[in-house]
Amino acid sequence: MGKYNILVINPGSTSTQVGIFQNDKCVAERSISHSLEELSLDVDAQREFREKAINEFISESGFNIREFHGIAARGGRLKPLESGTYLLNDEMLKDSYDKTDGNHASRLAVIIGEQMSKMANCPLYIVDPISVDEMIDEARISGMPDIERRSLGHALNLKAVGRKTAEDLNKKYDELNMVIAHLGGGTTISGHMKGRMFDVINDFEGIFTPERAGGLPNLQLIKLCFSGKYEEKEIISKTEGQGGFFGYLGTKDFLEVENRIAQGDKKAKNIMDAYLYQMTKVIGSMVAVLKYDIDAISITGSIARSKRVIDHLEEAFSTIAPIKVYPGSFELEALAMGVLRVLTGEEKAKSYPSGEVIL
């Protein structure tokens, strides 16, 4: 195997993760936090400071942009796709600019990466984007014929953690039934049956998060939308960006909320209790769908570092299945390995959005 330098770009709701891999070894990585002032800007307006931070990281890591053989970008809310590694094309770039399914920062990965790939004269790929879709047919039914449930979630990290859980249990991923929860600024709770991510409950349907409102009472939301008090853009911001802990407590910092509770803040404690309550309901619903035939409940994301959260889940579910904890995110590694498999010829890249193998 030759030496391949891979740049990984992963913008999230509150930070930008970036890494440089030489083959399967991470030689530099950084999680770049962004201020509330920066995050208050529209996602398109965030492109400039995120791109600048990525370029500074590359320079400070001792690399030149032309040294990269491939760029791995986290895919945003694209068209439904099967799992895999996809080569950038015009349709993917166009869909990354599209905000039909929400205005999440992850779509900037392709937009920023496309410019960097031109400078580097190397290909850009996405790996297991948010829109990976393995849902079973009955999970797609919403209850209203005009609306179909879609598979939008942290597929990249969920799949990576599924494989790590299987390794820890000395099993194969496709041998296990699991519930895997990614808990962070964004949240996805997913069911995995013998290697298939058969259902996902994201933070538009499920629990609220540090910045998202989660599932809301339909009639009250409809009345609020038509009350004349808010424009469409304001309603969207209240559900994504200004909801959840931020809406109630004015902070998106989970650790700050825990510190406020420790100092006797009763409102913070009440909101935290509601968060844990909702989390238990949603994870429990996925356990029930698996008919309690479950090998593990795996918790990942930044909030998996919270002892309060893990202790709560142990108390709620440890008699049903072992609680496996994988704090943080394995997205950088998963992105890089997906691209490396293509560069080495171990795996073929796919065409967006068909999923057809590129020969």
JSON list of C-alpha atoms in Angstrom, two decimals, residues 13 74 77 101 104 130 149-150 152-154 182-189 200-216 238-241 243-244 275 278 282:
[
{"chain": "A", "resi": 13, "resn": "SER", "atom": "CA", "xyz": [-24.03, 22.16, 14.71]},
{"chain": "A", "resi": 74, "resn": "ARG", "atom": "CA", "xyz": [-19.41, 14.46, 5.93]},
{"chain": "A", "resi": 77, "resn": "ARG", "atom": "CA", "xyz": [-29.22, 15.92, 4.29]},
{"chain": "A", "resi": 101, "resn": "ASP", "atom": "CA", "xyz": [-34.69, 19.23, 4.52]},
{"chain": "A", "resi": 104, "resn": "HIS", "atom": "CA", "xyz": [-27.72, 21.92, 8.96]},
{"chain": "A", "resi": 130, "resn": "ILE", "atom": "CA", "xyz": [-26.89, 11.72, 7.18]},
{"chain": "A", "resi": 149, "resn": "ARG", "atom": "CA", "xyz": [-40.82, 9.54, 7.58]},
{"chain": "A", "resi": 150, "resn": "ARG", "atom": "CA", "xyz": [-37.25, 9.80, 6.35]},
{"chain": "A", "resi": 152, "resn": "LEU", "atom": "CA", "xyz": [-31.98, 11.34, 8.58]},
{"chain": "A", "resi": 153, "resn": "GLY", "atom": "CA", "xyz": [-29.47, 10.94, 11.38]},
{"chain": "A", "resi": 154, "resn": "HIS", "atom": "CA", "xyz": [-25.88, 10.42, 12.47]},
{"chain": "A", "resi": 182, "resn": "HIS", "atom": "CA", "xyz": [-25.87, 9.47, 19.38]},
{"chain": "A", "resi": 183, "resn": "LEU", "atom": "CA", "xyz": [-26.32, 12.22, 21.98]},
{"chain": "A", "resi": 184, "resn": "GLY", "atom": "CA", "xyz": [-25.00, 15.71, 21.29]},
{"chain": "A", "resi": 185, "resn": "GLY", "atom": "CA", "xyz": [-26.07, 19.05, 19.87]},
{"chain": "A", "resi": 186, "resn": "GLY", "atom": "CA", "xyz": [-27.94, 16.81, 17.45]},
{"chain": "A", "resi": 187, "resn": "THR", "atom": "CA", "xyz": [-29.38, 13.47, 18.53]},
{"chain": "A", "resi": 188, "resn": "THR", "atom": "CA", "xyz": [-30.33, 10.26, 16.73]},
{"chain": "A", "resi": 189, "resn": "ILE", "atom": "CA", "xyz": [-31.66, 7.13, 18.42]},
{"chain": "A", "resi": 200, "resn": "VAL", "atom": "CA", "xyz": [-34.08, 6.18, 13.30]},
{"chain": "A", "resi": 201, "resn": "ILE", "atom": "CA", "xyz": [-35.72, 8.74, 15.57]},
{"chain": "A", "resi": 202, "resn": "ASN", "atom": "CA", "xyz": [-33.96, 12.05, 15.12]},
{"chain": "A", "resi": 203, "resn": "ASP", "atom": "CA", "xyz": [-34.33, 15.32, 17.00]},
{"chain": "A", "resi": 204, "resn": "PHE", "atom": "CA", "xyz": [-37.19, 16.49, 14.80]},
{"chain": "A", "resi": 205, "resn": "GLU", "atom": "CA", "xyz": [-39.33, 13.64, 16.12]},
{"chain": "A", "resi": 206, "resn": "GLY", "atom": "CA", "xyz": [-37.72, 12.49, 19.35]},
{"chain": "A", "resi": 207, "resn": "ILE", "atom": "CA", "xyz": [-36.02, 14.09, 22.33]},
{"chain": "A", "resi": 208, "resn": "PHE", "atom": "CA", "xyz": [-35.00, 17.72, 22.58]},
{"chain": "A", "resi": 209, "resn": "THR", "atom": "CA", "xyz": [-31.26, 18.47, 22.62]},
{"chain": "A", "resi": 210, "resn": "PRO", "atom": "CA", "xyz": [-28.96, 21.31, 23.69]},
{"chain": "A", "resi": 211, "resn": "GLU", "atom": "CA", "xyz": [-30.24, 23.34, 20.73]},
{"chain": "A", "resi": 212, "resn": "ARG", "atom": "CA", "xyz": [-33.16, 21.50, 19.07]},
{"chain": "A", "resi": 213, "resn": "ALA", "atom": "CA", "xyz": [-36.77, 21.29, 20.14]},
{"chain": "A", "resi": 214, "resn": "GLY", "atom": "CA", "xyz": [-37.41, 17.63, 19.36]},
{"chain": "A", "resi": 215, "resn": "GLY", "atom": "CA", "xyz": [-40.90, 16.30, 18.68]},
{"chain": "A", "resi": 216, "resn": "LEU", "atom": "CA", "xyz": [-43.60, 18.88, 19.47]},
{"chain": "A", "resi": 238, "resn": "LYS", "atom": "CA", "xyz": [-36.95, 27.96, 17.24]},
{"chain": "A", "resi": 239, "resn": "THR", "atom": "CA", "xyz": [-36.96, 24.24, 16.41]},
{"chain": "A", "resi": 240, "resn": "GLU", "atom": "CA", "xyz": [-33.36, 23.96, 15.17]},
{"chain": "A", "resi": 241, "resn": "GLY", "atom": "CA", "xyz": [-30.75, 26.19, 16.76]},
{"chain": "A", "resi": 243, "resn": "GLY", "atom": "CA", "xyz": [-34.75, 25.11, 20.93]},
{"chain": "A", "resi": 244, "resn": "GLY", "atom": "CA", "xyz": [-34.09, 22.57, 23.64]},
{"chain": "A", "resi": 275, "resn": "TYR", "atom": "CA", "xyz": [-34.44, 15.51, 28.91]},
{"chain": "A", "resi": 278, "resn": "GLN", "atom": "CA", "xyz": [-37.73, 11.84, 27.00]},
{"chain": "A", "resi": 282, "resn": "VAL", "atom": "CA", "xyz": [-37.49, 6.98, 22.98]}
]
